[in-house]
């Protein structure tokens, strides 16, 4: 029999998938409850409302990216490319989570927007400090470029449009 925490994890996992597939506004807590095999009131037992559930889910997605980037160690001349490889692995392993991150900043709800702003800033600051510590020139700009390239790669992957970011090109693979 599943424990209470197992059920909470199941709800979160199903929410990730549904939010990624249908977006925040079209996903209902009833859909999440049904997918998790629980009642809607049981979802509200763990989360005050859909907004709180979404914030939990998107924070988990950001944390997976953050934690993965924190583990990357390489000399300055290879750090960005190693982190880029790590990001490609994240996309493959955590596709739904990456989709969530991709959508998160488009949600108009101010509370969610503030939460996502804080999460993006946390990733930016970590990248900046990592690049600065490695001695990479202009770490602020490189952190911004890294994030923008990651967003472009995500769009390319999600929409199956390799033309907009050709990762098949060996030079691109090495640079990112």
PDB file of C-alpha atoms in Angstrom:
ATOM      1  CA  UNK A   1       0.000   0.000   0.000  1.00  0.00           C
ATOM      2  CA  UNK A   2       1.287   3.426  -0.950  1.00  0.00           C
ATOM      3  CA  UNK A   3       2.263   5.755   1.848  1.00  0.00           C
ATOM      4  CA  UNK A   4       1.060   9.327   2.138  1.00  0.00           C
ATOM      5  CA  UNK A   5       4.392  10.666   0.814  1.00  0.00           C
ATOM      6  CA  UNK A   6       4.287   8.200  -2.098  1.00  0.00           C
ATOM      7  CA  UNK A   7       0.867   9.569  -3.046  1.00  0.00           C
ATOM      8  CA  UNK A   8       2.163  13.132  -2.827  1.00  0.00           C
ATOM      9  CA  UNK A   9       5.061  12.219  -5.135  1.00  0.00           C
ATOM     10  CA  UNK A  10       2.651  10.530  -7.519  1.00  0.00           C
ATOM     11  CA  UNK A  11       0.490  13.662  -7.603  1.00  0.00           C
ATOM     12  CA  UNK A  12       3.552  15.822  -8.303  1.00  0.00           C
ATOM     13  CA  UNK A  13       4.796  13.472 -11.038  1.00  0.00           C
ATOM     14  CA  UNK A  14       1.413  13.399 -12.761  1.00  0.00           C
ATOM     15  CA  UNK A  15       1.122  17.172 -12.409  1.00  0.00           C
ATOM     16  CA  UNK A  16       4.488  17.640 -14.140  1.00  0.00           C
ATOM     17  CA  UNK A  17       3.329  15.613 -17.110  1.00  0.00           C
ATOM     18  CA  UNK A  18      -0.085  17.255 -17.367  1.00  0.00           C
ATOM     19  CA  UNK A  19       1.180  20.812 -16.905  1.00  0.00           C
ATOM     20  CA  UNK A  20       3.868  20.138 -19.533  1.00  0.00           C
ATOM     21  CA  UNK A  21       1.383  18.683 -22.007  1.00  0.00           C
ATOM     22  CA  UNK A  22      -1.590  21.010 -21.471  1.00  0.00           C
ATOM     23  CA  UNK A  23      -0.128  24.108 -19.838  1.00  0.00           C
ATOM     24  CA  UNK A  24      -1.062  25.736 -16.571  1.00  0.00           C
ATOM     25  CA  UNK A  25      -4.440  27.125 -17.565  1.00  0.00           C
ATOM     26  CA  UNK A  26      -5.830  24.024 -19.280  1.00  0.00           C
ATOM     27  CA  UNK A  27      -4.695  21.586 -16.597  1.00  0.00           C
ATOM     28  CA  UNK A  28      -7.162  21.135 -13.757  1.00  0.00           C
ATOM     29  CA  UNK A  29      -6.660  19.635 -10.347  1.00  0.00           C
ATOM     30  CA  UNK A  30      -9.418  17.159 -11.295  1.00  0.00           C
ATOM     31  CA  UNK A  31      -7.264  15.987 -14.236  1.00  0.00           C
ATOM     32  CA  UNK A  32      -4.257  15.619 -11.951  1.00  0.00           C
ATOM     33  CA  UNK A  33      -6.257  13.725  -9.337  1.00  0.00           C
ATOM     34  CA  UNK A  34      -7.647  11.371 -11.972  1.00  0.00           C
ATOM     35  CA  UNK A  35      -4.170  10.707 -13.437  1.00  0.00           C
ATOM     36  CA  UNK A  36      -2.788  10.043  -9.952  1.00  0.00           C
ATOM     37  CA  UNK A  37      -5.679   7.775  -9.016  1.00  0.00           C
ATOM     38  CA  UNK A  38      -6.765   9.921  -6.080  1.00  0.00           C
ATOM     39  CA  UNK A  39      -9.678  12.217  -5.367  1.00  0.00           C
ATOM     40  CA  UNK A  40      -9.497  15.937  -5.998  1.00  0.00           C
ATOM     41  CA  UNK A  41      -9.867  16.701  -2.259  1.00  0.00           C
ATOM     42  CA  UNK A  42      -6.819  14.483  -1.679  1.00  0.00           C
ATOM     43  CA  UNK A  43      -4.790  16.768  -3.968  1.00  0.00           C
ATOM     44  CA  UNK A  44      -5.911  19.703  -1.827  1.00  0.00           C
ATOM     45  CA  UNK A  45      -4.800  17.786   1.246  1.00  0.00           C
ATOM     46  CA  UNK A  46      -1.207  18.399   0.083  1.00  0.00           C
ATOM     47  CA  UNK A  47      -1.572  21.627  -1.875  1.00  0.00           C
ATOM     48  CA  UNK A  48      -3.712  24.613  -0.994  1.00  0.00           C
ATOM     49  CA  UNK A  49      -4.606  25.235  -4.652  1.00  0.00           C
ATOM     50  CA  UNK A  50      -3.475  24.639  -8.227  1.00  0.00           C
ATOM     51  CA  UNK A  51      -1.096  27.592  -8.049  1.00  0.00           C
ATOM     52  CA  UNK A  52       0.751  26.105  -5.066  1.00  0.00           C
ATOM     53  CA  UNK A  53       0.965  22.732  -6.816  1.00  0.00           C
ATOM     54  CA  UNK A  54       2.329  24.385  -9.957  1.00  0.00           C
ATOM     55  CA  UNK A  55       4.927  26.326  -7.972  1.00  0.00           C
ATOM     56  CA  UNK A  56       6.045  23.095  -6.301  1.00  0.00           C
ATOM     57  CA  UNK A  57       6.297  21.318  -9.632  1.00  0.00           C
ATOM     58  CA  UNK A  58       8.147  24.108 -11.430  1.00  0.00           C
ATOM     59  CA  UNK A  59      10.540  24.555  -8.512  1.00  0.00           C
ATOM     60  CA  UNK A  60      11.370  20.858  -8.646  1.00  0.00           C
ATOM     61  CA  UNK A  61      12.062  21.186 -12.371  1.00  0.00           C
ATOM     62  CA  UNK A  62      14.384  24.149 -11.813  1.00  0.00           C
ATOM     63  CA  UNK A  63      16.114  22.321  -8.966  1.00  0.00           C
ATOM     64  CA  UNK A  64      16.897  19.364 -11.211  1.00  0.00           C
ATOM     65  CA  UNK A  65      18.581  21.707 -13.682  1.00  0.00           C
ATOM     66  CA  UNK A  66      20.353  23.644 -10.921  1.00  0.00           C
ATOM     67  CA  UNK A  67      21.591  20.511  -9.163  1.00  0.00           C
ATOM     68  CA  UNK A  68      22.890  19.028 -12.413  1.00  0.00           C
ATOM     69  CA  UNK A  69      24.753  22.215 -13.320  1.00  0.00           C
ATOM     70  CA  UNK A  70      26.289  22.393  -9.838  1.00  0.00           C
ATOM     71  CA  UNK A  71      27.899  18.980 -10.319  1.00  0.00           C
ATOM     72  CA  UNK A  72      29.641  19.918 -13.574  1.00  0.00           C
ATOM     73  CA  UNK A  73      33.361  20.433 -13.090  1.00  0.00           C
ATOM     74  CA  UNK A  74      35.712  21.262 -15.952  1.00  0.00           C
ATOM     75  CA  UNK A  75      38.522  23.662 -16.809  1.00  0.00           C
ATOM     76  CA  UNK A  76      37.443  27.118 -17.981  1.00  0.00           C
ATOM     77  CA  UNK A  77      37.974  26.313 -21.662  1.00  0.00           C
ATOM     78  CA  UNK A  78      35.581  23.337 -21.442  1.00  0.00           C
ATOM     79  CA  UNK A  79      33.160  24.372 -18.692  1.00  0.00           C
ATOM     80  CA  UNK A  80      30.441  25.793 -20.941  1.00  0.00           C
ATOM     81  CA  UNK A  81      30.573  22.839 -23.324  1.00  0.00           C
ATOM     82  CA  UNK A  82      30.433  20.344 -20.435  1.00  0.00           C
ATOM     83  CA  UNK A  83      27.476  22.191 -18.963  1.00  0.00           C
ATOM     84  CA  UNK A  84      25.864  22.210 -22.409  1.00  0.00           C
ATOM     85  CA  UNK A  85      26.257  18.432 -22.617  1.00  0.00           C
ATOM     86  CA  UNK A  86      24.747  18.180 -19.179  1.00  0.00           C
ATOM     87  CA  UNK A  87      21.779  20.273 -20.302  1.00  0.00           C
ATOM     88  CA  UNK A  88      21.219  17.991 -23.299  1.00  0.00           C
ATOM     89  CA  UNK A  89      21.129  15.036 -20.881  1.00  0.00           C
ATOM     90  CA  UNK A  90      18.607  16.910 -18.739  1.00  0.00           C
ATOM     91  CA  UNK A  91      16.371  17.450 -21.775  1.00  0.00           C
ATOM     92  CA  UNK A  92      16.462  13.748 -22.576  1.00  0.00           C
ATOM     93  CA  UNK A  93      15.933  12.521 -19.008  1.00  0.00           C
ATOM     94  CA  UNK A  94      13.542  15.199 -17.718  1.00  0.00           C
ATOM     95  CA  UNK A  95      11.652  16.236 -20.838  1.00  0.00           C
ATOM     96  CA  UNK A  96       8.433  17.153 -19.021  1.00  0.00           C
ATOM     97  CA  UNK A  97      10.310  19.206 -16.446  1.00  0.00           C
ATOM     98  CA  UNK A  98      12.131  21.124 -19.168  1.00  0.00           C
ATOM     99  CA  UNK A  99       8.787  21.766 -20.872  1.00  0.00           C
ATOM    100  CA  UNK A 100       7.508  23.139 -17.570  1.00  0.00           C
ATOM    101  CA  UNK A 101      10.459  25.527 -17.294  1.00  0.00           C
ATOM    102  CA  UNK A 102       9.908  26.556 -20.899  1.00  0.00           C
ATOM    103  CA  UNK A 103       6.284  27.473 -20.204  1.00  0.00           C
ATOM    104  CA  UNK A 104       6.661  28.829 -16.694  1.00  0.00           C
ATOM    105  CA  UNK A 105       7.694  32.354 -17.589  1.00  0.00           C
ATOM    106  CA  UNK A 106       4.713  32.783 -19.918  1.00  0.00           C
ATOM    107  CA  UNK A 107       2.115  32.454 -17.162  1.00  0.00           C
ATOM    108  CA  UNK A 108       0.478  35.797 -16.451  1.00  0.00           C
ATOM    109  CA  UNK A 109      -0.417  35.135 -12.804  1.00  0.00           C
ATOM    110  CA  UNK A 110       1.796  37.555 -10.858  1.00  0.00           C
ATOM    111  CA  UNK A 111       2.462  35.180  -7.968  1.00  0.00           C
ATOM    112  CA  UNK A 112       3.700  32.472 -10.335  1.00  0.00           C
ATOM    113  CA  UNK A 113       5.641  35.018 -12.370  1.00  0.00           C
ATOM    114  CA  UNK A 114       7.468  36.240  -9.243  1.00  0.00           C
ATOM    115  CA  UNK A 115       8.245  32.660  -8.235  1.00  0.00           C
ATOM    116  CA  UNK A 116       9.614  31.815 -11.696  1.00  0.00           C
ATOM    117  CA  UNK A 117      11.580  35.078 -11.787  1.00  0.00           C
ATOM    118  CA  UNK A 118      13.287  34.062  -8.543  1.00  0.00           C
ATOM    119  CA  UNK A 119      14.085  30.590  -9.928  1.00  0.00           C
ATOM    120  CA  UNK A 120      15.579  31.936 -13.170  1.00  0.00           C
ATOM    121  CA  UNK A 121      17.617  34.460 -11.184  1.00  0.00           C
ATOM    122  CA  UNK A 122      18.940  31.669  -8.951  1.00  0.00           C
ATOM    123  CA  UNK A 123      20.131  29.730 -12.008  1.00  0.00           C
ATOM    124  CA  UNK A 124      21.654  32.871 -13.531  1.00  0.00           C
ATOM    125  CA  UNK A 125      23.525  33.701 -10.302  1.00  0.00           C
ATOM    126  CA  UNK A 126      24.836  30.145 -10.010  1.00  0.00           C
ATOM    127  CA  UNK A 127      26.076  30.217 -13.611  1.00  0.00           C
ATOM    128  CA  UNK A 128      27.645  33.656 -13.131  1.00  0.00           C
ATOM    129  CA  UNK A 129      29.505  32.516 -10.001  1.00  0.00           C
ATOM    130  CA  UNK A 130      30.586  29.247 -11.620  1.00  0.00           C
ATOM    131  CA  UNK A 131      31.928  31.061 -14.693  1.00  0.00           C
ATOM    132  CA  UNK A 132      33.565  33.757 -12.556  1.00  0.00           C
ATOM    133  CA  UNK A 133      35.245  31.154 -10.335  1.00  0.00           C
ATOM    134  CA  UNK A 134      36.529  29.333 -13.426  1.00  0.00           C
ATOM    135  CA  UNK A 135      38.086  32.576 -14.684  1.00  0.00           C
ATOM    136  CA  UNK A 136      35.870  32.869 -17.752  1.00  0.00           C
ATOM    137  CA  UNK A 137      35.979  36.466 -19.049  1.00  0.00           C
ATOM    138  CA  UNK A 138      32.750  38.458 -18.816  1.00  0.00           C
ATOM    139  CA  UNK A 139      30.921  35.913 -16.621  1.00  0.00           C
ATOM    140  CA  UNK A 140      27.700  37.983 -16.498  1.00  0.00           C
ATOM    141  CA  UNK A 141      27.383  37.989 -20.283  1.00  0.00           C
ATOM    142  CA  UNK A 142      28.390  34.327 -20.547  1.00  0.00           C
ATOM    143  CA  UNK A 143      25.736  33.343 -17.990  1.00  0.00           C
ATOM    144  CA  UNK A 144      23.097  35.259 -19.969  1.00  0.00           C
ATOM    145  CA  UNK A 145      24.261  33.703 -23.229  1.00  0.00           C
ATOM    146  CA  UNK A 146      24.185  30.237 -21.688  1.00  0.00           C
ATOM    147  CA  UNK A 147      20.581  30.673 -20.544  1.00  0.00           C
ATOM    148  CA  UNK A 148      19.471  32.115 -23.879  1.00  0.00           C
ATOM    149  CA  UNK A 149      21.147  29.265 -25.759  1.00  0.00           C
ATOM    150  CA  UNK A 150      19.448  26.775 -23.430  1.00  0.00           C
ATOM    151  CA  UNK A 151      16.061  28.325 -24.169  1.00  0.00           C
ATOM    152  CA  UNK A 152      16.758  28.171 -27.904  1.00  0.00           C
ATOM    153  CA  UNK A 153      17.828  24.533 -27.646  1.00  0.00           C
ATOM    154  CA  UNK A 154      14.668  23.757 -25.702  1.00  0.00           C
ATOM    155  CA  UNK A 155      12.469  25.376 -28.358  1.00  0.00           C
ATOM    156  CA  UNK A 156      14.374  23.481 -31.039  1.00  0.00           C
ATOM    157  CA  UNK A 157      13.924  20.173 -29.216  1.00  0.00           C
ATOM    158  CA  UNK A 158      10.309  20.664 -28.162  1.00  0.00           C
ATOM    159  CA  UNK A 159       9.112  21.782 -31.585  1.00  0.00           C
ATOM    160  CA  UNK A 160      11.394  19.336 -33.418  1.00  0.00           C
ATOM    161  CA  UNK A 161      12.995  22.221 -35.306  1.00  0.00           C
ATOM    162  CA  UNK A 162      16.697  21.391 -35.494  1.00  0.00           C
ATOM    163  CA  UNK A 163      17.040  24.109 -38.139  1.00  0.00           C
ATOM    164  CA  UNK A 164      16.867  26.857 -35.515  1.00  0.00           C
ATOM    165  CA  UNK A 165      19.682  25.363 -33.456  1.00  0.00           C
ATOM    166  CA  UNK A 166      21.653  22.822 -35.382  1.00  0.00           C
ATOM    167  CA  UNK A 167      23.187  20.584 -32.718  1.00  0.00           C
ATOM    168  CA  UNK A 168      24.194  18.087 -35.393  1.00  0.00           C
ATOM    169  CA  UNK A 169      26.964  20.485 -36.385  1.00  0.00           C
ATOM    170  CA  UNK A 170      30.116  19.430 -34.519  1.00  0.00           C
ATOM    171  CA  UNK A 171      31.294  23.036 -34.122  1.00  0.00           C
ATOM    172  CA  UNK A 172      28.016  23.947 -32.364  1.00  0.00           C
ATOM    173  CA  UNK A 173      28.274  20.918 -30.093  1.00  0.00           C
ATOM    174  CA  UNK A 174      31.778  21.932 -29.037  1.00  0.00           C
ATOM    175  CA  UNK A 175      30.880  25.571 -28.488  1.00  0.00           C
ATOM    176  CA  UNK A 176      27.849  24.839 -26.360  1.00  0.00           C
TER     177      UNK A 176
END
